[in-house]
PDB file of C-alpha atoms (C1' of nucleotides) in Angstrom:
ATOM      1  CA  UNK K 125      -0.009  12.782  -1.931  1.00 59.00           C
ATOM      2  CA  UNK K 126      -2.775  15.057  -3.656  1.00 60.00           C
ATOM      3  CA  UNK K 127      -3.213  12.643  -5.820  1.00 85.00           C
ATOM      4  CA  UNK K 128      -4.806  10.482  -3.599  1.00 90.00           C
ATOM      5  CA  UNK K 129      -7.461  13.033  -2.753  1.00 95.00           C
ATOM      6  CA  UNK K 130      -9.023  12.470  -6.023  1.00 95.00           C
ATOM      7  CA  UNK K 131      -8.331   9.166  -6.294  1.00 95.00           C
ATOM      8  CA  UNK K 132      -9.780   8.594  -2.481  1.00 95.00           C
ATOM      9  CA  UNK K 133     -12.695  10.782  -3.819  1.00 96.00           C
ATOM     10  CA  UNK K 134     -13.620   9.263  -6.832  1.00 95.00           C
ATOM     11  CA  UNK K 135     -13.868   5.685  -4.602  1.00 96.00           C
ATOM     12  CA  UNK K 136     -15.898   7.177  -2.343  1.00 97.00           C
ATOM     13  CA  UNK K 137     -18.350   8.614  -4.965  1.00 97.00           C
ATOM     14  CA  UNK K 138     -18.967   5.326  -6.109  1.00 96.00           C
ATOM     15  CA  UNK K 139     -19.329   3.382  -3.413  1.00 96.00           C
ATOM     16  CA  UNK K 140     -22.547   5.456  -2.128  1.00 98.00           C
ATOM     17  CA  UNK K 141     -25.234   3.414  -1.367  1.00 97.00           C
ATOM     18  CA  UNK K 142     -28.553   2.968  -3.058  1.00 97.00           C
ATOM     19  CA  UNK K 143     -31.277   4.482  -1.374  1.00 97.00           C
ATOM     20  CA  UNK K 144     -28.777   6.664   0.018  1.00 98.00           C
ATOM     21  CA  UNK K 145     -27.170  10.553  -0.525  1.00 98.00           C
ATOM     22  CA  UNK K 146     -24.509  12.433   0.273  1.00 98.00           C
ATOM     23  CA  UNK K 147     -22.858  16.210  -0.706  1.00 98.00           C
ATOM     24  CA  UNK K 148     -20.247  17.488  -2.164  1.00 98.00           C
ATOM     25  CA  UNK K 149     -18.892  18.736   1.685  1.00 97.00           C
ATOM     26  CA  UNK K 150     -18.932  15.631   3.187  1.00 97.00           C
ATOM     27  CA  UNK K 151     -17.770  13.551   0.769  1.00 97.00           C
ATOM     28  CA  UNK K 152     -14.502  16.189   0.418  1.00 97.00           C
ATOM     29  CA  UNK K 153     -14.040  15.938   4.173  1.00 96.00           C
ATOM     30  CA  UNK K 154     -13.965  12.302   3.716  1.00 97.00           C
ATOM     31  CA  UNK K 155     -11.575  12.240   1.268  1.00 96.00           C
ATOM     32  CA  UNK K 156      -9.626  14.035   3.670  1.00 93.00           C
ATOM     33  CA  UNK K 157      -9.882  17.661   3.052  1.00 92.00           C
ATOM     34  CA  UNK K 158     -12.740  19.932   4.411  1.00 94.00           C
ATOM     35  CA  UNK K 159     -16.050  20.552   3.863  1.00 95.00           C
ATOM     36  CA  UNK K 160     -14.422  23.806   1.650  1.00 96.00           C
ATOM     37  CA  UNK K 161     -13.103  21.149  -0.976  1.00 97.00           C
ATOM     38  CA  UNK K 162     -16.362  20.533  -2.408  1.00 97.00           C
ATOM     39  CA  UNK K 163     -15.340  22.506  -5.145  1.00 97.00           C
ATOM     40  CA  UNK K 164     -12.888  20.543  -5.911  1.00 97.00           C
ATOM     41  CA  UNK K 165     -14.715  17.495  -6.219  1.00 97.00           C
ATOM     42  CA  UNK K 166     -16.622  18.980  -9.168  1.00 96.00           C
ATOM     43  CA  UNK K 167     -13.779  19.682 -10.420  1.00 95.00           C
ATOM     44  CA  UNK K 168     -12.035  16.278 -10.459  1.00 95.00           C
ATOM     45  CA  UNK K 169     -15.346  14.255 -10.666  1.00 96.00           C
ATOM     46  CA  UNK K 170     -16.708  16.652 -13.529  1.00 94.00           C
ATOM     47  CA  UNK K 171     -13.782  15.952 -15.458  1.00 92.00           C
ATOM     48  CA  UNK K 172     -13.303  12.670 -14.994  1.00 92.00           C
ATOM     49  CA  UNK K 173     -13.129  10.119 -17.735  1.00 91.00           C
ATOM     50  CA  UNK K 174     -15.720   8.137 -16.849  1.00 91.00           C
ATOM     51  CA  UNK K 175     -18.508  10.371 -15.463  1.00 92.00           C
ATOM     52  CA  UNK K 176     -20.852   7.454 -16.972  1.00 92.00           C
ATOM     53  CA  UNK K 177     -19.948   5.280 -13.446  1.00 94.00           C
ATOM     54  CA  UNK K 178     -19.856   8.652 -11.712  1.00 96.00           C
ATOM     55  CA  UNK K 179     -24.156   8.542  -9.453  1.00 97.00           C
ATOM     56  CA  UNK K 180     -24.178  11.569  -9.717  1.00 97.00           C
ATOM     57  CA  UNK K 181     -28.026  11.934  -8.762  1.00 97.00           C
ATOM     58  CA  UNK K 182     -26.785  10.998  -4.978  1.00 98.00           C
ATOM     59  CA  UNK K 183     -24.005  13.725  -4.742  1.00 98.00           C
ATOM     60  CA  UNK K 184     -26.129  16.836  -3.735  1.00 98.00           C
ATOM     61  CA  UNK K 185     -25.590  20.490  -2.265  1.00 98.00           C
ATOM     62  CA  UNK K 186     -25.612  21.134   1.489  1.00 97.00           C
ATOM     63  CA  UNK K 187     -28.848  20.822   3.028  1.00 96.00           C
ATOM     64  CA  UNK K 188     -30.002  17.993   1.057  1.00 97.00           C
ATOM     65  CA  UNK K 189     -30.567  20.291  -2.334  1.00 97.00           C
ATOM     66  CA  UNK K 190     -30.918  18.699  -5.423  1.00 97.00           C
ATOM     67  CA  UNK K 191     -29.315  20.031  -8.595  1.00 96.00           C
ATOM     68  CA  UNK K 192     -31.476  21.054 -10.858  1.00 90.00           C
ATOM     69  CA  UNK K 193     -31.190  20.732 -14.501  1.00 89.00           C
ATOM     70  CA  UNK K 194     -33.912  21.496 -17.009  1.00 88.00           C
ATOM     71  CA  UNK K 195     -33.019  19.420 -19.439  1.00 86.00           C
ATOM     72  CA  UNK K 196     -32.486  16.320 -17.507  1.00 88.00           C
ATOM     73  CA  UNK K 197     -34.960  16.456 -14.981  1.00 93.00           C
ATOM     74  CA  UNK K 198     -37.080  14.112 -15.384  1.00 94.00           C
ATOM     75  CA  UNK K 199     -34.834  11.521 -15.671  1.00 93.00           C
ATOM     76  CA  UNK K 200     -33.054  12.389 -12.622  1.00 95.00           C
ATOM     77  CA  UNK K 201     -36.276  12.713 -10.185  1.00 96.00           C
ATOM     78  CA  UNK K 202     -37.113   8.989 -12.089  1.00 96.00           C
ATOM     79  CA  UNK K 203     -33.571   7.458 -10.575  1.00 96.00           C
ATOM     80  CA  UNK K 204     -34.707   9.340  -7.455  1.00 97.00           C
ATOM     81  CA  UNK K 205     -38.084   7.453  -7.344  1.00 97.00           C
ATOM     82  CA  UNK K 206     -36.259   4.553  -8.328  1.00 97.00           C
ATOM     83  CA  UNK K 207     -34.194   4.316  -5.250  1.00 98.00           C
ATOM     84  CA  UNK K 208     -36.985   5.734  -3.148  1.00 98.00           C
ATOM     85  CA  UNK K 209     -35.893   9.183  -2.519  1.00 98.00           C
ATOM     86  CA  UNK K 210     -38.505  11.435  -2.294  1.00 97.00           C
ATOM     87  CA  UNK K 211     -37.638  14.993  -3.672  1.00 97.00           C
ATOM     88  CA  UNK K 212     -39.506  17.832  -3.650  1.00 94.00           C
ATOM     89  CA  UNK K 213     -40.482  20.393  -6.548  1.00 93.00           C
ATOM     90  CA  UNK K 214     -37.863  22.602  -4.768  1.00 93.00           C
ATOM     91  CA  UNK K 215     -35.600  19.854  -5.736  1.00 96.00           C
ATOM     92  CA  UNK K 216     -35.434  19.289  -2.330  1.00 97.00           C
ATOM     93  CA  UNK K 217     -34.498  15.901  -0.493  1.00 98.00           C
ATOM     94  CA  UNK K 218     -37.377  14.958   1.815  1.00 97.00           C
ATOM     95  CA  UNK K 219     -36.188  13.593   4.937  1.00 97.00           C
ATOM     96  CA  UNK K 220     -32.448  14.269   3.756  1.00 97.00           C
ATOM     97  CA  UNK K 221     -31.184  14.291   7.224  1.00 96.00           C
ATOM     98  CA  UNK K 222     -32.169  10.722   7.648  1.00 97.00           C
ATOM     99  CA  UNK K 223     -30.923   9.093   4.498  1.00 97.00           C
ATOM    100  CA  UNK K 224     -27.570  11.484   4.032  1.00 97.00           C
ATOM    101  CA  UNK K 225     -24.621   9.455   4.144  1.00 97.00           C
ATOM    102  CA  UNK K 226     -21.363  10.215   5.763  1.00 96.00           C
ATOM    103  CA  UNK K 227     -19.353   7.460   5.313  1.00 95.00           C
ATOM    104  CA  UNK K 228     -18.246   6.888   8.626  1.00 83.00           C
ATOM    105  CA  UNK K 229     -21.413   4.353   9.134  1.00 61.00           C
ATOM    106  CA  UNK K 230     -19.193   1.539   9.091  1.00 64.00           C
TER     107      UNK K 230
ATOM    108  C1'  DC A 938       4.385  30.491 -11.671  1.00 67.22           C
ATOM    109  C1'  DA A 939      -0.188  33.104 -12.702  1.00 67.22           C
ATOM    110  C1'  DT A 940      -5.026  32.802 -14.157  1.00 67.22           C
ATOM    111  C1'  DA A 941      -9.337  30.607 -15.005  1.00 67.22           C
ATOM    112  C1'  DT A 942     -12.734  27.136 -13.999  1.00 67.22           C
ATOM    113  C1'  DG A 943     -16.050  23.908 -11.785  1.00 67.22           C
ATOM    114  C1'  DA A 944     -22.987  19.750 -10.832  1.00 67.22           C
ATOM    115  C1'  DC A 945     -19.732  23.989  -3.892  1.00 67.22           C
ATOM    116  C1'  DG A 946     -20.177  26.035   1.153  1.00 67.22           C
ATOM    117  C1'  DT A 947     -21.348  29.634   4.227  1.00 67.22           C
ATOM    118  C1'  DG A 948     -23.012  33.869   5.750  1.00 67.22           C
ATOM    119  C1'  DA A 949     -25.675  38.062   4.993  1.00 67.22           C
ATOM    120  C1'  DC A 950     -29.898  40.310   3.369  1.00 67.22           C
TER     121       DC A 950
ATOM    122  C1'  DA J 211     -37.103  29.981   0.851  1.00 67.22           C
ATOM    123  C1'  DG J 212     -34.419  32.784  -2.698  1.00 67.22           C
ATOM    124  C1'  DT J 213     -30.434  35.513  -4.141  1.00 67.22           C
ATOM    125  C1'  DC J 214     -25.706  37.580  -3.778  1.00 67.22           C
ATOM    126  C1'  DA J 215     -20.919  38.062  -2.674  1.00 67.22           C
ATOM    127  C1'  DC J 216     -17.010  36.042  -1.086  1.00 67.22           C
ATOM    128  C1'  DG J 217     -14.163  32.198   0.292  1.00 67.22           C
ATOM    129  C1'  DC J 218     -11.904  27.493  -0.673  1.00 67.22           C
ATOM    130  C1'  DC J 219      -9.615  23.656  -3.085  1.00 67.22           C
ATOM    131  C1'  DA J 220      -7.711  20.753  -6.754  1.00 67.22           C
ATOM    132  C1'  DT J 221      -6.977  20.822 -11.963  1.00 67.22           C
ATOM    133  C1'  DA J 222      -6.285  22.572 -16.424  1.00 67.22           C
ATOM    134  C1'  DT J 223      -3.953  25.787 -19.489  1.00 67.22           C
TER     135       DT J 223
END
DNA sequence: CATATGACGTGAC
DNA sequence: AGTCACGCCATAT
């Protein structure tokens, strides 16, 4: 059902790992649609209930880009530094390619 | 059922 | 690397 898409999404957001990242394409194609669904999980995550639970500082653009927010910054390059991802002022994942997570790890 | 929206992706310049 | 236009998908109204 479509429901579950969300539903598989929403599990999937949460059970990224520490340390870890992911995007908005893979995590859609591993819900079960395509990496073209990322909007879509914006859309259901972003209105979500509960966006408290939702780590939102490891779901990030393709290409390991960070998104930036004035406002809330600094707080989000602090988790960041806090799980040892190194971003750069770009808002750029260093070594993205080796800490991305797709979820078919095992 | 049609339209608008959202923390997007991809390709072109 | 930065910006723009267009495409895509699930929800909300």
């Amino acid at each position: 059902m479509k429901n579950e898409f969300s539903q598989r999404v929403y599990e999937l957001a949460l059970n990224i790992p520490p340390g870890r990242v992911t995007t908005y394409g893979i995590l859609a194609k591993a819900a079960g649609g395509g990496s073209m669904a990322a909007r879509s999980i914006s859309s259901i995550l972003g209105k979500a209930p509960n966006q408290r639970a939702i780590p939102w500082h490891r779901i990030v653009y393709a290409g390991g880009k960070v998104w930036l927010d004035d406002e809330h910054e600094a707080s989000r390059r602090r988790q960041y530094k806090k799980e040892g991802i190194k971003v750069n002022e770009k808002g750029f994942i260093k070594d993205f390619e080796e800490i991305v997570y797709y979820f078919d790890e095992e």
